[in-house]
Amino acid sequence: MTSRTALPGAPASAPIPSSYASYTSYAQDPTDTMHPTHAAHASLASRAPHAPTATHTPTATADALTAPDTAPAPDAAPECGHERGHITDSRFYGHIYATETSRAVFCDICRFQSWLDIEAQLALAQAELGMIPQWAADRIAERAQVHLLDLDGVRAEIRRTAHSLVGLLRAFQAVCGPEAGEYIHYGTTTQDIQDTGQVLAMKRVLDSLQGLIAGMVRRLVEICDEHATTVVLGRTHAQPALPIGFGLKAAGWIDELLRHDERIEALRPRVLVLQLFGGAGSMAGFDGRGPELLERLADRLGLAVPVTGWHAARDRMAEYVSTLAMAAGTLGRIADEIRTLGRPEIAEVQEAWYLGKVGSSTMPHKRNPEGCEQIVVMARLAAAQAAPALAAMGGDHERDGRTLRMEWVCVPDVSHYTLTACEIMTRVLNGLTVRTDRALANVLEVRDQVATEGLMLAFAAHLGKQSAHERVYQLIQRGISERRSLRELIEADEQLGGVLGRDELDRLFDPARYLGDSALLTRRVTDRARAWLAARPTP
């Protein structure tokens, strides 16, 4: 039987085996060893050799019953299956390197289920075109459930055949029966299935990513509204520059996130495409029905239709990885800014903290910006995935297995890291506090320095811009070196003294009156963000 549940991203009308939804639900938390997904992993790993365990045979003698060396060890160590070798799968640390969504998408078992779903949809589309019998397609779709397969046998066949798909196909054929099994994988090739499965996985990641971006933008709009005119110190080259509104800083973050959403929308029709072109890309195995079959299967899976095959052309994968790495890079920049502004000597913002959160095993006072630091880690790891994605573009001839196998690493990893960065950033922003008093105090501490541009432009009306710049430069540098007030130096200066009135100087030395168009620019961004949020489909 087939359900009407759609594959991730596919039209609701597309019939697929109901097992896919159940298996994705099993993979939500890799730390739960009771999940069937991970029970399957454990059963495979249990075949690995282990050191022998000591055994004790009790005897009937009293001495033997009381001898300590014959008593069973109460704290015997359990055997380790060694099934968690990557940090994203760690029971203890995986939650800060991957998300429930990303683990479900790239889970071994769920990947197999996705491939089975594609095989089922292919068979159903071929039956519609009369390429294979309808009864065979129905049987294939009915039995396309990974839990029916002998996964130990699949693993053994993958190793015996040195082929990444044949072992799964043989196990699938076994559960479909000898008649229907003959029509599995009819006319297609391994990379057709695996590329399509990878694209469906990427589609789910992008869906999640865009939802997370929307949540961050929504929160940043709230911050901008609250702090559009909150006076903070604008810094360039890590030094005091000019006073700005804090909302302007946050608006820049929004604007950058919205550009990432634009990139994702632009790449969807270009990157999220079906692969179904057969052994060498000519569709020879489809008996002249290839283009029509391509259209039907793409519609069933909710993917776009490419004009030709792309087995060796990997620019789509490189674009996906690069786009996610860029999005993670933005989050890294925002996190690093929050981390820096939260240093005690600056203290303009503060990450949320709760009693019980520990910053050090030896210094009880520590409140470390763990969230922001981990986001930066994710951004750097995501950036590192761009290099193998670009290297994978160099495939030979019509097909080259080296490309896809590199992507099996960088596509999941960049997805894990980017989604994790988004989830952590969401928590950081939701708990972020802007310390307006400390922000203003930091500006006032360098009041003379941040007033120099306004002073120069005011004096330029009387002296000319270059001359005013030179004179103000001389006075402010003298004031910094001698720790003297710039205003006193101006009032005592033969060239500048008396040029500007007291009220004009009061205005120029007031940071809150030199925010420029901070509020206007902030509002322009938030208006655009609100319109974008309103136009988004309801989750």
Coordinates of C-alpha atoms in Angstrom, one line a residue:
M1 CA 0.0 0.0 0.0
T2 CA 1.1 3.6 -0.5
S3 CA 0.1 6.6 1.4
R4 CA -0.6 10.1 0.0
T5 CA 2.1 11.6 2.2
A6 CA 4.5 13.5 0.0
L7 CA 8.3 13.3 0.0
P8 CA 10.0 16.3 1.6
G9 CA 9.3 19.1 -0.7
A10 CA 7.1 17.1 -3.1
P11 CA 3.5 17.9 -4.0
A12 CA 1.0 16.6 -1.5
S13 CA -0.6 14.5 -4.3
A14 CA 2.5 12.4 -4.8
P15 CA 1.9 8.9 -3.5
I16 CA 4.9 7.5 -1.6
P17 CA 5.4 4.7 0.8
S18 CA 4.3 5.7 4.3
S19 CA 7.5 4.4 5.8
Y20 CA 9.5 7.5 5.0
A21 CA 7.6 9.7 7.5
S22 CA 8.0 7.1 10.2
Y23 CA 11.7 6.6 9.6
T24 CA 12.4 10.3 9.6
S25 CA 10.7 10.6 13.0
Y26 CA 13.0 7.9 14.4
A27 CA 16.1 9.9 13.5
Q28 CA 15.3 13.0 15.4
D29 CA 17.7 12.5 18.3
P30 CA 20.8 10.4 17.9
T31 CA 21.4 10.3 21.6
D32 CA 18.3 8.1 22.1
T33 CA 19.6 4.6 21.7
M34 CA 16.1 3.2 21.7
H35 CA 15.3 4.7 18.4
P36 CA 14.9 1.9 15.7
T37 CA 17.3 3.9 13.5
H38 CA 20.1 3.6 16.0
A39 CA 19.1 0.2 17.1
A40 CA 19.9 -0.8 13.5
H41 CA 23.2 0.9 13.7
A42 CA 24.0 -0.9 16.9
S43 CA 23.1 -4.3 15.5
L44 CA 25.6 -3.7 12.6
A45 CA 28.3 -2.4 14.9
S46 CA 27.8 -5.4 17.3
R47 CA 29.6 -7.6 14.8
A48 CA 32.9 -5.8 15.5
P49 CA 35.4 -7.8 17.5
H50 CA 35.8 -7.0 21.1
A51 CA 38.1 -8.1 23.9
P52 CA 36.9 -11.3 25.5
T53 CA 34.9 -11.0 28.7
A54 CA 36.0 -12.9 31.8
T55 CA 33.6 -15.6 33.0
H56 CA 33.3 -17.3 36.4
T57 CA 32.0 -20.8 37.1
P58 CA 30.7 -21.1 40.6
T59 CA 31.5 -24.3 42.5
A60 CA 29.8 -26.0 45.4
T61 CA 32.6 -25.5 48.0
A62 CA 32.1 -23.0 50.7
D63 CA 35.5 -21.4 50.0
A64 CA 34.6 -20.9 46.4
L65 CA 31.3 -19.2 47.4
T66 CA 33.1 -16.7 49.6
A67 CA 36.3 -16.1 47.6
P68 CA 36.4 -12.6 46.2
D69 CA 38.1 -13.7 42.9
T70 CA 35.1 -15.9 42.0
A71 CA 32.4 -13.2 42.5
P72 CA 31.0 -11.6 39.3
A73 CA 32.2 -8.1 38.8
P74 CA 29.3 -5.7 39.7
D75 CA 30.6 -2.9 37.5
A76 CA 31.6 -4.7 34.4
A77 CA 32.1 -2.4 31.5
P78 CA 29.5 -2.7 28.7
E79 CA 30.8 -3.5 25.2
C80 CA 31.2 -0.5 22.9
G81 CA 29.8 -0.7 19.4
H82 CA 32.0 2.1 18.1
E83 CA 29.1 3.4 16.1
R84 CA 29.6 7.1 16.8
G85 CA 32.8 8.3 15.2
H86 CA 31.8 11.8 14.0
I87 CA 31.3 14.7 16.4
T88 CA 27.8 15.4 14.9
D89 CA 26.7 11.9 16.1
S90 CA 28.2 12.2 19.6
R91 CA 25.7 11.4 22.4
F92 CA 27.4 14.0 24.5
Y93 CA 28.4 16.9 22.2
G94 CA 26.5 16.3 19.0
H95 CA 23.8 18.8 20.0
I96 CA 26.3 21.7 19.4
Y97 CA 27.4 20.5 16.0
A98 CA 24.2 19.2 14.4
T99 CA 20.4 19.7 14.8
E100 CA 17.6 17.2 15.0
T101 CA 16.6 18.2 11.5
S102 CA 20.0 17.8 10.0
R103 CA 20.6 14.4 11.6
A104 CA 17.2 13.2 10.4
V105 CA 18.0 14.3 6.9
F106 CA 21.4 12.7 6.7
C107 CA 20.8 9.6 8.8
D108 CA 22.1 6.4 7.2
I109 CA 18.8 4.6 7.5
C110 CA 16.7 7.6 6.3
R111 CA 19.0 8.0 3.3
F112 CA 18.3 4.4 2.3
Q113 CA 14.6 5.1 2.8
S114 CA 14.8 8.2 0.5
W115 CA 16.5 6.1 -2.2
L116 CA 13.8 3.5 -1.9
D117 CA 11.1 6.2 -2.2
I118 CA 12.8 7.4 -5.3
E119 CA 12.9 3.9 -6.8
A120 CA 9.2 3.5 -5.9
Q121 CA 8.2 6.8 -7.5
L122 CA 10.3 5.9 -10.6
A123 CA 8.5 2.6 -10.9
L124 CA 5.1 4.3 -10.6
A125 CA 6.0 6.9 -13.2
Q126 CA 7.2 4.2 -15.6
A127 CA 4.0 2.2 -15.1
E128 CA 2.0 5.3 -16.1
L129 CA 3.9 5.4 -19.3
G130 CA 3.5 1.7 -19.9
M131 CA 7.2 1.0 -19.5
I132 CA 6.7 -1.6 -16.7
P133 CA 3.6 -3.4 -15.6
Q134 CA 1.3 -1.6 -13.1
W135 CA 1.2 -4.6 -10.8
A136 CA 5.0 -4.6 -10.5
A137 CA 5.1 -0.8 -9.8
D138 CA 2.5 -1.2 -7.1
R139 CA 4.4 -4.0 -5.5
I140 CA 7.6 -2.1 -5.6
A141 CA 5.9 1.0 -4.0
E142 CA 4.3 -1.2 -1.3
R143 CA 7.6 -2.9 -0.3
A144 CA 9.7 0.3 -0.4
Q145 CA 10.1 0.3 3.3
V146 CA 13.6 0.2 4.8
H147 CA 12.6 -1.7 7.9
L148 CA 11.6 -4.7 5.7
L149 CA 15.2 -5.0 4.4
D150 CA 18.0 -7.1 5.8
L151 CA 20.4 -4.2 6.7
D152 CA 23.1 -6.6 7.9
G153 CA 22.9 -8.2 4.5
V154 CA 23.0 -4.8 2.8
R155 CA 26.1 -3.8 4.6
A156 CA 27.8 -7.1 3.7
E157 CA 26.9 -6.7 0.1
I158 CA 28.2 -3.2 -0.1
R159 CA 31.5 -4.4 1.2
R160 CA 31.5 -7.6 -0.9
T161 CA 30.6 -5.8 -4.2
A162 CA 32.4 -2.6 -3.5
H163 CA 29.3 -0.8 -4.9
S164 CA 27.3 1.8 -3.0
L165 CA 23.8 0.8 -4.2
V166 CA 23.7 -2.8 -5.5
G167 CA 23.6 -4.2 -2.0
L168 CA 20.5 -2.2 -1.2
L169 CA 18.9 -3.0 -4.6
R170 CA 19.4 -6.8 -4.0
A171 CA 17.9 -6.6 -0.6
F172 CA 15.0 -4.6 -2.0
Q173 CA 14.5 -7.1 -4.8
A174 CA 14.3 -9.9 -2.2
V175 CA 11.4 -8.2 -0.4
C176 CA 9.6 -7.4 -3.6
G177 CA 9.6 -10.9 -4.9
P178 CA 11.2 -12.5 -8.0
E179 CA 8.6 -11.1 -10.4
A180 CA 8.2 -7.5 -9.3
G181 CA 11.8 -7.4 -8.3
E182 CA 12.9 -7.7 -11.9
Y183 CA 11.5 -4.2 -12.6
I184 CA 13.3 -2.3 -9.9
H185 CA 15.8 0.4 -11.0
Y186 CA 14.7 -0.1 -14.6
G187 CA 16.9 1.8 -17.1
T188 CA 18.4 4.1 -14.5
T189 CA 21.8 4.2 -12.9
T190 CA 23.1 4.5 -9.4
Q191 CA 24.0 8.2 -9.5
D192 CA 20.6 9.0 -10.8
I193 CA 19.1 7.7 -7.5
Q194 CA 21.9 9.0 -5.2
D195 CA 22.0 12.5 -6.8
T196 CA 18.3 12.8 -6.6
G197 CA 18.3 11.7 -3.0
Q198 CA 21.0 14.2 -2.1
V199 CA 18.9 17.0 -3.8
L200 CA 15.9 16.0 -1.8
A201 CA 18.0 16.2 1.4
M202 CA 19.3 19.6 0.4
K203 CA 15.7 20.8 -0.2
R204 CA 14.7 19.8 3.3
V205 CA 17.7 21.7 4.7
L206 CA 16.9 24.8 2.7
D207 CA 13.3 24.7 4.0
S208 CA 14.6 24.5 7.5
L209 CA 17.2 27.2 6.9
Q210 CA 14.8 29.7 5.5
G211 CA 12.4 29.2 8.4
L212 CA 15.3 29.8 10.9
I213 CA 16.3 32.9 9.0
A214 CA 12.7 34.2 9.2
G215 CA 12.8 33.7 13.0
M216 CA 16.0 35.6 13.4
V217 CA 14.9 38.4 11.2
R218 CA 11.6 38.7 13.2
R219 CA 13.6 39.0 16.5
L220 CA 16.1 41.5 15.0
V221 CA 13.2 43.7 13.9
E222 CA 12.0 43.8 17.5
I223 CA 15.5 44.8 18.6
C224 CA 15.7 47.5 15.9
D225 CA 12.4 49.0 16.9
E226 CA 13.4 49.1 20.6
H227 CA 16.9 50.5 19.9
A228 CA 16.7 52.6 16.8
T229 CA 18.0 55.7 18.6
T230 CA 19.9 54.0 21.4
V231 CA 23.3 55.7 21.3
V232 CA 26.2 53.4 20.9
L233 CA 29.8 53.8 19.8
G234 CA 30.4 53.1 16.1
R235 CA 33.9 51.6 15.7
T236 CA 36.1 51.2 12.7
H237 CA 39.4 49.3 12.8
A238 CA 38.4 48.4 16.4
Q239 CA 38.7 52.1 17.4
P240 CA 36.1 54.8 18.2
A241 CA 34.6 56.3 15.0
L242 CA 31.2 58.0 15.4
P243 CA 28.1 57.6 17.5
I244 CA 25.3 55.5 15.8
G245 CA 22.0 54.0 16.8
F246 CA 22.2 50.4 17.9
G247 CA 19.3 49.7 15.6
L248 CA 21.5 50.6 12.7
K249 CA 23.9 47.9 13.6
A250 CA 21.2 45.3 14.0
A251 CA 19.6 46.5 10.7
G252 CA 22.8 45.6 8.9
W253 CA 22.4 42.1 10.2
I254 CA 18.9 41.9 8.9
D255 CA 19.8 43.2 5.5
E256 CA 22.6 40.6 5.2
L257 CA 20.2 37.8 6.2
L258 CA 17.7 38.9 3.7
R259 CA 20.3 38.7 1.0
H260 CA 21.0 35.1 1.9
D261 CA 17.3 34.3 1.6
E262 CA 17.3 35.9 -1.9
R263 CA 20.3 33.7 -2.8
I264 CA 18.4 30.6 -1.6
E265 CA 15.3 31.5 -3.5
A266 CA 17.4 32.1 -6.6
L267 CA 19.2 28.8 -6.4
R268 CA 16.2 26.6 -5.8
P269 CA 15.0 26.2 -9.4
R270 CA 18.6 26.0 -10.6
V271 CA 20.0 23.6 -8.0
L272 CA 17.0 21.5 -6.8
V273 CA 16.7 19.4 -10.0
L274 CA 16.1 15.8 -10.8
Q275 CA 18.8 13.5 -12.0
L276 CA 17.5 10.7 -14.4
F277 CA 19.7 10.3 -17.4
G278 CA 21.0 6.8 -17.2
G279 CA 24.5 5.3 -17.5
A280 CA 26.2 7.9 -19.7
G281 CA 23.6 10.7 -19.7
S282 CA 21.9 9.7 -23.0
M283 CA 18.7 8.2 -21.5
A284 CA 19.3 5.2 -23.7
G285 CA 17.9 2.8 -21.2
F286 CA 14.4 4.4 -21.3
D287 CA 13.5 3.3 -24.8
G288 CA 12.8 6.8 -26.1
R289 CA 10.5 7.7 -23.2
G290 CA 13.3 9.4 -21.2
P291 CA 12.3 13.1 -21.4
E292 CA 8.6 12.3 -20.6
L293 CA 9.7 10.1 -17.7
L294 CA 12.0 12.9 -16.4
E295 CA 9.0 15.3 -16.3
R296 CA 6.7 12.9 -14.5
L297 CA 9.2 11.8 -11.9
A298 CA 10.3 15.4 -11.2
D299 CA 6.6 16.3 -10.7
R300 CA 6.2 13.5 -8.3
L301 CA 9.2 14.5 -6.3
G302 CA 8.7 18.2 -6.4
L303 CA 11.9 18.9 -8.2
A304 CA 12.8 21.1 -11.2
V305 CA 13.6 19.5 -14.6
P306 CA 17.1 20.0 -15.9
V307 CA 17.6 20.3 -19.7
T308 CA 20.4 17.7 -19.7
G309 CA 22.2 15.4 -17.3
W310 CA 24.6 16.6 -14.7
H311 CA 26.5 13.5 -13.5
A312 CA 29.8 15.2 -14.0
A313 CA 28.7 18.8 -13.8
R314 CA 28.8 19.6 -10.0
D315 CA 28.4 23.3 -10.0
R316 CA 24.9 22.9 -8.4
M317 CA 26.4 21.2 -5.4
A318 CA 29.2 23.7 -5.1
E319 CA 26.6 26.5 -5.2
Y320 CA 24.6 24.9 -2.4
V321 CA 27.6 24.4 -0.2
S322 CA 29.0 27.9 -0.9
T323 CA 25.6 29.5 -0.2
L324 CA 25.2 27.8 3.1
A325 CA 28.8 28.6 4.1
M326 CA 28.1 32.3 3.3
A327 CA 25.0 32.2 5.5
A328 CA 27.0 30.6 8.3
G329 CA 29.7 33.3 7.8
T330 CA 27.2 36.0 8.4
L331 CA 26.1 34.4 11.7
G332 CA 29.7 34.1 12.7
R333 CA 30.2 37.8 12.1
I334 CA 27.1 38.7 14.2
A335 CA 28.2 36.3 16.9
D336 CA 31.7 37.7 17.1
E337 CA 30.3 41.2 17.3
I338 CA 28.0 40.2 20.2
R339 CA 30.9 38.4 21.9
T340 CA 33.1 41.4 21.6
L341 CA 30.5 43.9 22.8
G342 CA 29.9 41.6 25.7
R343 CA 33.4 41.8 27.1
P344 CA 33.3 43.3 30.6
E345 CA 35.4 46.3 29.5
I346 CA 32.8 47.1 26.9
A347 CA 29.7 45.5 28.3
E348 CA 27.2 47.0 25.8
V349 CA 25.3 43.8 25.3
Q350 CA 24.8 40.6 27.3
E351 CA 24.0 37.0 26.4
A352 CA 21.4 35.3 28.4
W353 CA 22.7 33.5 31.5
Y354 CA 21.0 31.2 34.0
L355 CA 22.0 29.8 37.4
G356 CA 23.6 26.4 36.8
K357 CA 25.4 27.4 33.6
V358 CA 29.1 26.8 34.3
G359 CA 31.9 28.7 32.6
S360 CA 34.9 27.1 34.1
S361 CA 35.9 24.0 36.1
T362 CA 38.3 26.1 38.2
M363 CA 37.1 29.7 38.1
P364 CA 33.6 29.9 39.6
H365 CA 32.9 33.4 38.5
K366 CA 33.1 32.8 34.7
R367 CA 30.1 33.6 32.5
N368 CA 31.5 32.7 29.0
P369 CA 29.8 33.5 25.7
E370 CA 29.5 29.9 24.8
G371 CA 26.7 30.4 22.3
C372 CA 28.5 33.0 20.3
E373 CA 31.8 31.1 20.4
Q374 CA 30.1 28.0 19.1
I375 CA 28.4 29.9 16.2
V376 CA 31.9 31.2 15.2
V377 CA 33.1 27.6 15.3
M378 CA 30.2 26.5 13.1
A379 CA 30.9 29.4 10.6
R380 CA 34.5 28.4 10.3
L381 CA 33.7 24.7 9.8
A382 CA 31.1 25.6 7.2
A383 CA 33.6 27.7 5.3
A384 CA 36.0 24.7 5.2
Q385 CA 33.4 22.7 3.3
A386 CA 33.5 25.0 0.3
A387 CA 37.0 23.8 -0.7
P388 CA 36.0 20.1 -1.2
A389 CA 32.7 21.2 -2.9
L390 CA 34.7 23.3 -5.4
A391 CA 37.3 20.5 -5.8
A392 CA 34.5 18.1 -6.6
M393 CA 33.7 20.1 -9.7
G394 CA 36.6 18.5 -11.5
G395 CA 35.0 15.2 -12.6
D396 CA 36.1 13.3 -15.7
H397 CA 34.1 12.5 -18.8
E398 CA 30.4 11.6 -18.4
R399 CA 30.6 10.4 -14.8
D400 CA 33.2 10.3 -12.0
G401 CA 32.5 8.7 -8.6
R402 CA 35.1 10.9 -6.9
T403 CA 32.8 13.9 -7.1
L404 CA 29.7 12.4 -5.4
R405 CA 31.8 10.8 -2.6
M406 CA 33.4 14.1 -1.8
E407 CA 29.9 15.7 -1.7
W408 CA 28.7 13.0 0.7
V409 CA 31.0 14.6 3.2
C410 CA 30.8 18.4 2.5
V411 CA 27.0 18.6 1.8
P412 CA 25.9 17.0 5.1
D413 CA 28.6 18.7 7.1
V414 CA 27.9 22.2 5.8
S415 CA 24.2 21.5 6.4
H416 CA 24.8 20.4 10.0
Y417 CA 27.0 23.4 10.8
T418 CA 24.8 26.0 9.2
L419 CA 21.6 24.8 10.8
T420 CA 23.3 24.5 14.1
A421 CA 24.6 28.1 13.8
C422 CA 21.1 29.3 13.1
E423 CA 19.5 27.4 16.0
I424 CA 22.2 28.7 18.5
M425 CA 21.9 32.3 17.1
T426 CA 18.1 32.1 17.6
R427 CA 18.7 31.4 21.2
V428 CA 21.3 34.1 21.5
L429 CA 19.1 36.8 20.0
N430 CA 16.1 35.8 22.0
G431 CA 18.1 36.3 25.2
L432 CA 20.1 39.3 24.1
T433 CA 20.1 42.4 26.4
V434 CA 21.3 45.8 25.2
R435 CA 22.8 47.7 28.1
T436 CA 21.9 51.3 27.1
D437 CA 23.5 52.9 30.1
R438 CA 26.9 51.3 29.5
A439 CA 26.7 52.0 25.8
L440 CA 26.2 55.7 26.4
A441 CA 28.9 55.7 29.0
N442 CA 31.4 54.3 26.4
V443 CA 30.4 57.0 23.9
L444 CA 30.8 59.8 26.5
E445 CA 34.3 58.5 27.4
V446 CA 35.5 59.3 23.9
R447 CA 33.1 62.3 23.4
D448 CA 35.9 64.5 22.0
Q449 CA 37.0 61.9 19.4
V450 CA 33.6 61.1 18.1
A451 CA 32.8 64.8 17.7
T452 CA 35.7 65.5 15.2
E453 CA 33.8 64.9 12.0
G454 CA 30.9 67.2 12.9
L455 CA 33.4 69.9 14.1
M456 CA 35.4 69.6 10.9
L457 CA 32.4 70.0 8.7
A458 CA 31.1 72.9 10.8
F459 CA 34.5 74.7 10.5
A460 CA 34.7 73.8 6.8
A461 CA 31.9 76.3 6.0
H462 CA 34.4 79.0 7.2
L463 CA 37.8 77.6 6.4
G464 CA 37.3 75.0 3.7
K465 CA 37.1 71.3 4.2
Q466 CA 40.8 70.4 3.9
S467 CA 42.0 73.3 6.1
A468 CA 39.4 72.5 8.7
H469 CA 40.4 68.8 8.7
E470 CA 44.0 69.7 9.2
R471 CA 43.3 72.1 12.1
V472 CA 40.9 69.8 13.9
Y473 CA 43.4 66.9 13.4
Q474 CA 46.2 68.9 15.1
L475 CA 44.0 69.8 18.0
I476 CA 42.5 66.4 18.7
Q477 CA 45.8 64.6 18.4
R478 CA 47.3 67.1 20.9
G479 CA 44.3 66.6 23.2
I480 CA 44.7 62.8 23.1
S481 CA 48.4 63.0 23.8
E482 CA 48.2 65.7 26.5
R483 CA 44.8 64.4 27.9
R484 CA 43.3 67.8 27.4
S485 CA 39.7 68.8 26.4
L486 CA 39.2 69.3 22.7
R487 CA 36.6 72.0 23.4
E488 CA 39.1 74.0 25.5
L489 CA 41.7 73.7 22.9
I490 CA 39.3 74.9 20.2
E491 CA 38.1 77.9 22.3
A492 CA 41.7 78.9 22.9
D493 CA 42.8 78.4 19.3
E494 CA 43.7 81.5 17.4
Q495 CA 42.2 80.1 14.1
L496 CA 39.1 78.3 15.4
G497 CA 38.3 80.1 18.6
G498 CA 35.1 82.2 18.3
V499 CA 34.2 80.8 14.9
L500 CA 31.4 78.7 16.3
G501 CA 28.9 79.9 19.0
R502 CA 28.4 78.1 22.3
D503 CA 25.1 76.5 21.3
E504 CA 26.6 75.2 18.1
L505 CA 29.5 73.7 20.1
D506 CA 27.1 72.2 22.6
R507 CA 25.3 70.5 19.8
L508 CA 28.4 69.2 18.1
F509 CA 29.7 67.7 21.4
D510 CA 26.4 65.9 22.1
P511 CA 26.7 62.3 20.7
A512 CA 22.9 61.8 20.7
R513 CA 22.6 64.7 18.3
Y514 CA 25.0 63.3 15.8
L515 CA 23.4 60.0 14.9
G516 CA 22.8 61.1 11.4
D517 CA 20.1 59.1 9.6
S518 CA 20.5 56.0 11.9
A519 CA 16.8 55.9 12.7
L520 CA 15.7 56.5 9.1
L521 CA 18.1 53.8 7.7
T522 CA 17.0 51.4 10.4
R523 CA 13.3 51.9 9.6
R524 CA 14.0 51.4 5.9
V525 CA 15.4 48.0 6.7
T526 CA 12.7 47.0 9.2
D527 CA 10.0 48.1 6.8
R528 CA 11.5 45.8 4.1
A529 CA 11.9 43.0 6.6
R530 CA 8.2 43.3 7.7
A531 CA 7.0 43.1 4.1
W532 CA 9.2 40.1 3.5
L533 CA 7.9 38.4 6.6
A534 CA 4.3 39.1 5.7
A535 CA 4.8 37.7 2.2
R536 CA 6.3 34.4 3.5
P537 CA 4.0 31.4 3.3
T538 CA 2.4 30.4 6.6
P539 CA 4.5 27.5 8.2

